[in-house]
Amino acid sequence: MNKKRLTAAAYGHFSIDILNSSVAIILTLAAVQFDLTIAQIGFGAMMYQLFAAMSQPLFGGLTDKLNGRWIGAVGVLWTALFYAAASLMTSYPLFITLLMIGGLGSGAFHAAGMVNASAAGGDKAATATSYFFLGGQTGLALGPILAGFVIGSMGLAGMPLMALLAAPASVMMFMYMNDALPVAPRAAKADNQGNASRTHAATAILIAAFVLFILLRSSTAQGYATLLPKFYESAGYSAAQFGLMLGLFNLAGAMGTLIGGYLGDRFNRRTIMIVASIASVPFAYAMLYVSGASYIVVAVLAGILLSMPHSLLMVMSQELAPNRRGLAGGLVLGFIFASGSFMAWLQSIAAEQVGLLTVLSVVAFFPFFAGLVGFALPSSRKPRPAIMPPPTASSSAAAD
């Protein structure tokens, strides 16, 4: 395992996701200054995520061409610069436009960072990828907490201070993610033309299952990340309080990605994804109705279980296209962000009509259906080797 490359990728993920996860908090706190509705907050968060998500396949292909070099470090710097510059804007259109342009850097980093992390793991790709997402989820956890304190006390003027956190990570990536990636083994081509129709049908089912699983799971994860700050603010919590509450949920998610990756290298990945998705439902639902110590328990369990499939999805996608790891990972990770942000925007529109509590209560059950869809995903169970019967006496004699 290449620890320097993996550490650089995970640290970069940590830094950029501090900025990414603070956007929902920033929009919530900026609602008074810019006179924003719940739907406008959801739309702003969606546009930021869409710019980051839709660019990931492009940057994934570029990562394949450059063999993993340069893209990640430049992406982090790009996001930090535009994140800081947005704080100087006096109108909401200019403010959100600079944030959206900055989101392109996030798309570049995620496509390159994921490929570097997976390659650094060697034959422990799931474990290495889980460390990469551990860094990101930890950043997602600290982002709302830092934004609650820094932006809550300084206003938007505190955004450049938060952007400075990304500088050391960019330097580290320039140092340790600048050499070429190891060459992936080329996938063998099938020679049997008679199985072509069955192969195409199985591929179509597999793609549909991937898409639906991601859509249902990310609807809950991104919907909660986008709308929980407004939900808790309307319940009377301060910015520092709901930043800590959301940070706890995201920190548990960091633990979940690590646990999922560890288990994914040792057990059937599909089973882990199914069980974790279904088991997350009661805890995600309870987050909306409990407080105090009970909230800590259910938020931790919901965060762990919702995040366990994340790194496994990435590894599965790269195994399906070993010769286009950057493109495959960029497509899947981009779709996770794009579909989640779009669904969060739809949820914010619905919340204007029926209320945030009703919408989030329904969304909490989406992972149950994702778990059912998971049965159509490929199994990573390795077939047991056939046990050869011992040679008989007659066969031994014939051999002599």
Coordinates of N, CA, C and O in Angstrom, one line a residue, residues 266-388:
R266 N -13.5 -8.3 3.0 CA -13.6 -9.6 3.7 C -14.9 -10.3 3.5 O -14.9 -11.6 3.7
F267 N -15.9 -9.7 3.2 CA -17.2 -10.3 3.1 C -17.9 -9.9 1.8 O -17.4 -9.0 1.0
N268 N -19.0 -10.4 1.5 CA -19.8 -10.1 0.3 C -20.3 -8.6 0.3 O -21.0 -8.2 1.2
R269 N -19.8 -7.8 -0.6 CA -20.1 -6.4 -0.6 C -21.6 -6.1 -0.8 O -22.2 -5.2 -0.2
R270 N -22.2 -6.9 -1.6 CA -23.6 -6.7 -1.9 C -24.5 -6.9 -0.6 O -25.4 -6.1 -0.3
T271 N -24.1 -7.9 0.2 CA -24.9 -8.2 1.4 C -24.7 -7.0 2.4 O -25.6 -6.6 3.0
I272 N -23.5 -6.5 2.5 CA -23.2 -5.4 3.4 C -24.1 -4.2 3.0 O -24.7 -3.5 3.8
M273 N -24.1 -3.9 1.7 CA -24.9 -2.7 1.2 C -26.4 -2.9 1.4 O -27.1 -1.9 1.8
I274 N -26.9 -4.1 1.3 CA -28.3 -4.3 1.5 C -28.7 -4.2 3.0 O -29.6 -3.4 3.3
V275 N -27.9 -4.8 3.8 CA -28.2 -4.8 5.2 C -28.1 -3.4 5.8 O -28.9 -2.9 6.6
A276 N -27.0 -2.7 5.5 CA -26.8 -1.4 6.0 C -27.9 -0.4 5.6 O -28.3 0.4 6.4
S277 N -28.3 -0.5 4.3 CA -29.3 0.4 3.8 C -30.6 0.2 4.5 O -31.3 1.2 5.0
I278 N -31.1 -1.0 4.7 CA -32.4 -1.3 5.3 C -32.3 -0.9 6.8 O -33.2 -0.3 7.4
A279 N -31.2 -1.3 7.4 CA -31.1 -1.0 8.9 C -31.0 0.4 9.2 O -31.3 0.8 10.4
S280 N -30.6 1.3 8.3 CA -30.5 2.7 8.6 C -31.8 3.4 8.8 O -31.9 4.5 9.4
V281 N -32.9 2.9 8.2 CA -34.2 3.6 8.1 C -34.7 4.0 9.5 O -35.0 5.2 9.7
P282 N -34.8 3.1 10.5 CA -35.4 3.6 11.8 C -34.6 4.7 12.5 O -35.2 5.6 13.1
F283 N -33.3 4.7 12.3 CA -32.5 5.7 13.0 C -32.5 7.0 12.2 O -32.5 8.1 12.9
A284 N -32.6 7.0 10.9 CA -32.7 8.2 10.1 C -34.0 8.9 10.5 O -34.1 10.1 10.6
Y285 N -35.1 8.1 10.6 CA -36.4 8.6 10.9 C -36.4 9.2 12.3 O -36.9 10.3 12.5
A286 N -35.8 8.5 13.3 CA -35.8 9.0 14.7 C -35.0 10.2 14.8 O -35.3 11.0 15.8
M287 N -34.1 10.6 14.0 CA -33.3 11.8 14.1 C -34.2 13.0 14.1 O -33.8 14.1 14.6
L288 N -35.3 12.9 13.5 CA -36.2 14.1 13.3 C -37.1 14.3 14.5 O -37.8 15.3 14.6
Y289 N -37.2 13.3 15.4 CA -38.2 13.4 16.5 C -37.6 13.3 17.9 O -38.3 13.4 18.9
V290 N -36.2 13.1 18.0 CA -35.6 13.0 19.4 C -34.6 14.1 19.6 O -34.2 14.8 18.6
S291 N -34.2 14.2 20.8 CA -33.2 15.3 21.2 C -32.3 14.7 22.3 O -32.6 13.7 22.8
G292 N -31.3 15.5 22.7 CA -30.4 15.1 23.8 C -29.6 13.9 23.5 O -29.2 13.7 22.4
A293 N -29.5 13.0 24.5 CA -28.7 11.8 24.4 C -29.3 10.9 23.3 O -28.5 10.2 22.6
S294 N -30.6 10.8 23.2 CA -31.2 10.0 22.2 C -30.8 10.4 20.8 O -30.6 9.5 20.0
Y295 N -30.7 11.7 20.6 CA -30.3 12.1 19.3 C -28.9 11.7 19.0 O -28.6 11.3 17.8
I296 N -28.0 11.7 19.9 CA -26.6 11.3 19.7 C -26.6 9.9 19.2 O -25.9 9.5 18.3
V297 N -27.4 9.0 19.9 CA -27.4 7.6 19.6 C -27.9 7.3 18.2 O -27.3 6.7 17.3
V298 N -29.1 7.9 17.9 CA -29.7 7.6 16.6 C -28.9 8.3 15.4 O -28.8 7.7 14.3
A299 N -28.3 9.5 15.7 CA -27.6 10.2 14.6 C -26.3 9.4 14.3 O -25.9 9.3 13.1
V300 N -25.6 8.8 15.3 CA -24.4 8.0 15.0 C -24.8 6.8 14.3 O -24.1 6.5 13.3
L301 N -25.8 6.1 14.7 CA -26.2 4.8 14.0 C -26.7 5.1 12.6 O -26.3 4.4 11.6
A302 N -27.5 6.2 12.4 CA -27.9 6.5 11.0 C -26.8 6.9 10.1 O -26.7 6.5 9.0
G303 N -25.8 7.7 10.6 CA -24.7 8.1 9.9 C -23.8 6.9 9.4 O -23.4 6.8 8.3
I304 N -23.5 6.0 10.4 CA -22.7 4.8 10.1 C -23.4 4.0 9.0 O -22.8 3.6 8.0
L305 N -24.6 3.6 9.2 CA -25.3 2.7 8.3 C -25.6 3.3 6.9 O -25.4 2.6 5.9
L306 N -25.9 4.6 6.8 CA -26.1 5.3 5.5 C -24.9 5.4 4.7 O -24.9 5.3 3.5
S307 N -23.7 5.5 5.4 CA -22.5 5.7 4.6 C -21.7 4.4 4.3 O -20.8 4.4 3.5
M308 N -22.1 3.3 4.9 CA -21.3 2.0 4.7 C -21.2 1.6 3.2 O -20.2 1.2 2.7
P309 N -22.3 1.8 2.4 CA -22.2 1.4 1.0 C -21.4 2.3 0.1 O -21.1 2.0 -1.0
H310 N -21.0 3.5 0.6 CA -20.4 4.5 -0.3 C -19.1 4.1 -1.0 O -19.0 4.1 -2.2
S311 N -18.1 3.7 -0.2 CA -16.8 3.3 -0.8 C -17.0 2.0 -1.6 O -16.3 1.8 -2.6
L312 N -17.9 1.1 -1.2 CA -18.1 -0.1 -1.9 C -18.7 0.1 -3.3 O -18.3 -0.6 -4.3
L313 N -19.6 1.1 -3.4 CA -20.1 1.5 -4.8 C -18.9 1.9 -5.7 O -18.9 1.6 -6.9
M314 N -18.0 2.7 -5.1 CA -16.9 3.2 -5.9 C -16.0 2.1 -6.4 O -15.6 2.0 -7.6
V315 N -15.7 1.1 -5.5 CA -14.8 0.0 -5.9 C -15.5 -0.9 -6.9 O -14.9 -1.3 -7.9
M316 N -16.8 -1.1 -6.7 CA -17.5 -2.0 -7.7 C -17.5 -1.3 -9.1 O -17.4 -2.0 -10.1
S317 N -17.7 0.0 -9.1 CA -17.7 0.7 -10.4 C -16.4 0.6 -11.1 O -16.3 0.4 -12.3
Q318 N -15.3 0.7 -10.4 CA -13.9 0.7 -11.0 C -13.6 -0.8 -11.4 O -12.8 -1.0 -12.4
E319 N -14.1 -1.7 -10.7 CA -13.9 -3.1 -11.1 C -14.6 -3.5 -12.4 O -14.1 -4.3 -13.1
L320 N -15.7 -2.8 -12.6 CA -16.5 -3.1 -13.8 C -15.8 -2.5 -15.1 O -16.0 -2.9 -16.2
A321 N -14.9 -1.4 -14.9 CA -14.2 -0.8 -16.0 C -12.8 -0.5 -15.5 O -12.4 0.6 -15.3
P322 N -12.0 -1.6 -15.4 CA -10.6 -1.4 -14.9 C -9.7 -0.6 -15.8 O -8.7 0.0 -15.3
N323 N -10.0 -0.5 -17.1 CA -9.2 0.3 -18.0 C -9.6 1.8 -18.1 O -8.9 2.6 -18.7
R324 N -10.7 2.1 -17.4 CA -11.2 3.5 -17.4 C -11.6 3.8 -16.0 O -12.7 4.3 -15.7
R325 N -10.7 3.7 -15.0 CA -11.0 3.8 -13.6 C -11.5 5.3 -13.3 O -12.4 5.5 -12.5
G326 N -10.8 6.3 -13.9 CA -11.1 7.6 -13.6 C -12.5 8.0 -14.1 O -13.3 8.6 -13.5
L327 N -12.8 7.5 -15.4 CA -14.1 7.8 -16.0 C -15.2 7.1 -15.3 O -16.2 7.7 -15.0
A328 N -15.0 5.8 -14.9 CA -16.0 5.1 -14.2 C -16.3 5.6 -12.9 O -17.5 5.8 -12.5
G329 N -15.3 5.9 -12.1 CA -15.5 6.5 -10.8 C -16.1 7.9 -10.9 O -17.0 8.2 -10.1
G330 N -15.7 8.7 -11.9 CA -16.3 10.0 -12.0 C -17.7 10.0 -12.4 O -18.5 10.8 -11.9
L331 N -18.1 9.0 -13.2 CA -19.5 8.9 -13.6 C -20.4 8.5 -12.4 O -21.4 9.1 -12.1
V332 N -19.9 7.5 -11.6 CA -20.7 7.1 -10.4 C -20.7 8.1 -9.4 O -21.8 8.5 -8.8
L333 N -19.6 8.7 -9.0 CA -19.5 9.7 -7.9 C -20.3 10.9 -8.4 O -21.0 11.6 -7.6
G334 N -20.1 11.3 -9.7 CA -20.9 12.4 -10.2 C -22.4 12.2 -10.1 O -23.1 13.2 -9.7
F335 N -22.8 11.0 -10.4 CA -24.3 10.8 -10.4 C -24.8 10.8 -8.9 O -25.9 11.2 -8.7
I336 N -23.9 10.3 -8.0 CA -24.3 10.3 -6.6 C -24.6 11.8 -6.2 O -25.7 12.1 -5.6
F337 N -23.7 12.7 -6.5 CA -23.9 14.1 -6.1 C -25.0 14.7 -6.9 O -25.8 15.5 -6.3
A338 N -25.0 14.5 -8.2 CA -26.0 15.2 -9.0 C -27.5 14.7 -8.7 O -28.4 15.5 -8.5
S339 N -27.7 13.4 -8.5 CA -29.0 12.9 -8.2 C -29.4 13.3 -6.8 O -30.6 13.7 -6.6
G340 N -28.5 13.3 -5.9 CA -28.8 13.7 -4.5 C -29.1 15.1 -4.4 O -30.1 15.5 -3.7
S341 N -28.4 16.0 -5.1 CA -28.7 17.4 -5.0 C -30.0 17.8 -5.7 O -30.7 18.6 -5.2
F342 N -30.3 17.1 -6.8 CA -31.5 17.3 -7.5 C -32.7 16.9 -6.7 O -33.7 17.6 -6.6
M343 N -32.6 15.7 -6.0 CA -33.7 15.3 -5.2 C -33.8 16.2 -4.0 O -35.0 16.4 -3.5
A344 N -32.7 16.7 -3.4 CA -32.8 17.6 -2.3 C -33.6 18.9 -2.7 O -34.3 19.5 -1.9
W345 N -33.3 19.3 -3.9 CA -34.0 20.5 -4.4 C -35.5 20.3 -4.5 O -36.4 21.1 -4.1
L346 N -35.9 19.1 -5.1 CA -37.3 18.7 -5.1 C -37.9 18.6 -3.7 O -39.1 19.0 -3.5
Q347 N -37.1 18.1 -2.8 CA -37.6 18.0 -1.4 C -37.9 19.4 -0.8 O -38.8 19.6 -0.1
S348 N -37.0 20.4 -1.2 CA -37.1 21.7 -0.6 C -38.4 22.4 -1.2 O -39.1 23.1 -0.5
I349 N -38.7 22.1 -2.5 CA -40.0 22.6 -3.1 C -41.2 22.0 -2.4 O -42.1 22.7 -2.1
A350 N -41.1 20.7 -2.2 CA -42.2 20.0 -1.5 C -42.4 20.6 -0.1 O -43.5 20.7 0.5
A351 N -41.3 20.9 0.6 CA -41.3 21.4 2.0 C -42.0 22.7 2.1 O -42.6 23.0 3.1
E352 N -42.0 23.5 1.0 CA -42.7 24.8 1.0 C -44.2 24.5 1.1 O -44.9 25.4 1.6
Q353 N -44.6 23.4 0.6 CA -46.1 23.1 0.6 C -46.6 22.3 1.8 O -47.6 22.6 2.3
V354 N -45.8 21.3 2.2 CA -46.3 20.4 3.3 C -45.4 20.5 4.5 O -45.8 19.8 5.5
G355 N -44.3 21.2 4.5 CA -43.5 21.3 5.7 C -42.2 20.4 5.7 O -42.3 19.3 5.1
L356 N -41.2 20.9 6.3 CA -39.9 20.1 6.3 C -40.0 18.8 7.0 O -39.5 17.8 6.5
L357 N -40.7 18.7 8.1 CA -40.8 17.5 8.9 C -41.5 16.4 8.1 O -41.0 15.3 8.1
T358 N -42.6 16.7 7.4 CA -43.3 15.7 6.6 C -42.4 15.2 5.5 O -42.3 14.0 5.3
V359 N -41.7 16.1 4.8 CA -40.9 15.7 3.7 C -39.7 14.8 4.2 O -39.5 13.7 3.6
L360 N -39.0 15.2 5.2 CA -37.9 14.5 5.7 C -38.3 13.1 6.3 O -37.5 12.2 6.2
S361 N -39.5 13.1 6.8 CA -40.0 11.8 7.4 C -40.2 10.8 6.3 O -39.9 9.6 6.5
V362 N -40.7 11.2 5.1 CA -40.8 10.3 4.0 C -39.5 9.9 3.4 O -39.2 8.7 3.1
V363 N -38.6 10.9 3.3 CA -37.3 10.6 2.7 C -36.5 9.6 3.5 O -35.6 8.9 3.0
A364 N -36.7 9.6 4.8 CA -36.0 8.7 5.7 C -36.2 7.2 5.3 O -35.3 6.3 5.6
F365 N -37.3 6.9 4.6 CA -37.6 5.5 4.2 C -37.0 5.1 2.9 O -37.1 3.9 2.5
F366 N -36.4 6.0 2.1 CA -35.9 5.7 0.8 C -34.8 4.6 0.9 O -34.7 3.7 0.0
P367 N -33.9 4.6 1.9 CA -32.9 3.5 1.9 C -33.4 2.1 2.0 O -32.8 1.1 1.6
F368 N -34.6 2.0 2.5 CA -35.3 0.6 2.6 C -35.4 0.1 1.2 O -35.1 -1.1 0.9
F369 N -35.9 0.9 0.3 CA -36.1 0.5 -1.1 C -34.8 0.4 -1.8 O -34.7 -0.5 -2.7
A370 N -33.8 1.2 -1.4 CA -32.5 1.0 -2.0 C -31.9 -0.4 -1.6 O -31.3 -1.1 -2.5
G371 N -32.2 -0.9 -0.4 CA -31.8 -2.2 0.0 C -32.4 -3.3 -0.8 O -31.8 -4.3 -1.2
L372 N -33.7 -3.1 -1.2 CA -34.3 -4.1 -2.0 C -33.7 -4.1 -3.4 O -33.5 -5.2 -4.0
V373 N -33.4 -3.0 -3.9 CA -32.8 -2.9 -5.3 C -31.4 -3.5 -5.2 O -30.9 -4.1 -6.2
G374 N -30.8 -3.5 -4.1 CA -29.4 -4.1 -3.9 C -29.3 -5.5 -4.3 O -28.2 -6.0 -4.6
F375 N -30.4 -6.3 -4.2 CA -30.4 -7.7 -4.6 C -30.0 -7.9 -6.1 O -29.6 -9.0 -6.5
A376 N -30.2 -6.9 -6.9 CA -29.9 -7.0 -8.3 C -28.4 -6.6 -8.6 O -28.0 -6.7 -9.8
L377 N -27.7 -6.1 -7.6 CA -26.3 -5.7 -7.8 C -25.4 -7.0 -7.8 O -25.8 -8.0 -7.3
P378 N -24.2 -6.9 -8.4 CA -23.3 -8.1 -8.5 C -22.8 -8.5 -7.1 O -22.5 -7.6 -6.3
S379 N -22.7 -9.8 -6.9 CA -22.2 -10.3 -5.7 C -20.6 -10.4 -5.8 O -20.1 -10.7 -6.9
S380 N -20.0 -10.1 -4.7 CA -18.5 -10.2 -4.7 C -18.1 -11.5 -4.0 O -16.9 -11.7 -3.7
R381 N -19.0 -12.4 -3.8 CA -18.7 -13.7 -3.2 C -17.8 -14.5 -4.1 O -18.1 -14.6 -5.3
K382 N -16.7 -14.9 -3.6 CA -15.7 -15.7 -4.4 C -16.1 -17.2 -4.4 O -16.4 -17.7 -3.4
P383 N -16.2 -17.8 -5.6 CA -16.6 -19.2 -5.6 C -15.5 -20.1 -4.9 O -14.3 -19.8 -5.0
R384 N -16.0 -21.1 -4.2 CA -15.1 -22.0 -3.5 C -14.4 -22.9 -4.5 O -15.0 -23.4 -5.5
P385 N -13.1 -23.2 -4.3 CA -12.4 -24.1 -5.3 C -13.0 -25.5 -5.1 O -13.4 -26.0 -4.1
A386 N -13.1 -26.2 -6.3 CA -13.6 -27.5 -6.3 C -12.6 -28.5 -5.6 O -11.4 -28.4 -5.7
I387 N -13.2 -29.4 -4.8 CA -12.3 -30.3 -4.0 C -12.2 -31.6 -4.9 O -13.1 -32.2 -5.3
M388 N -10.9 -31.9 -5.3 CA -10.6 -33.0 -6.1 C -10.6 -34.3 -5.3 O -10.0 -34.4 -4.2

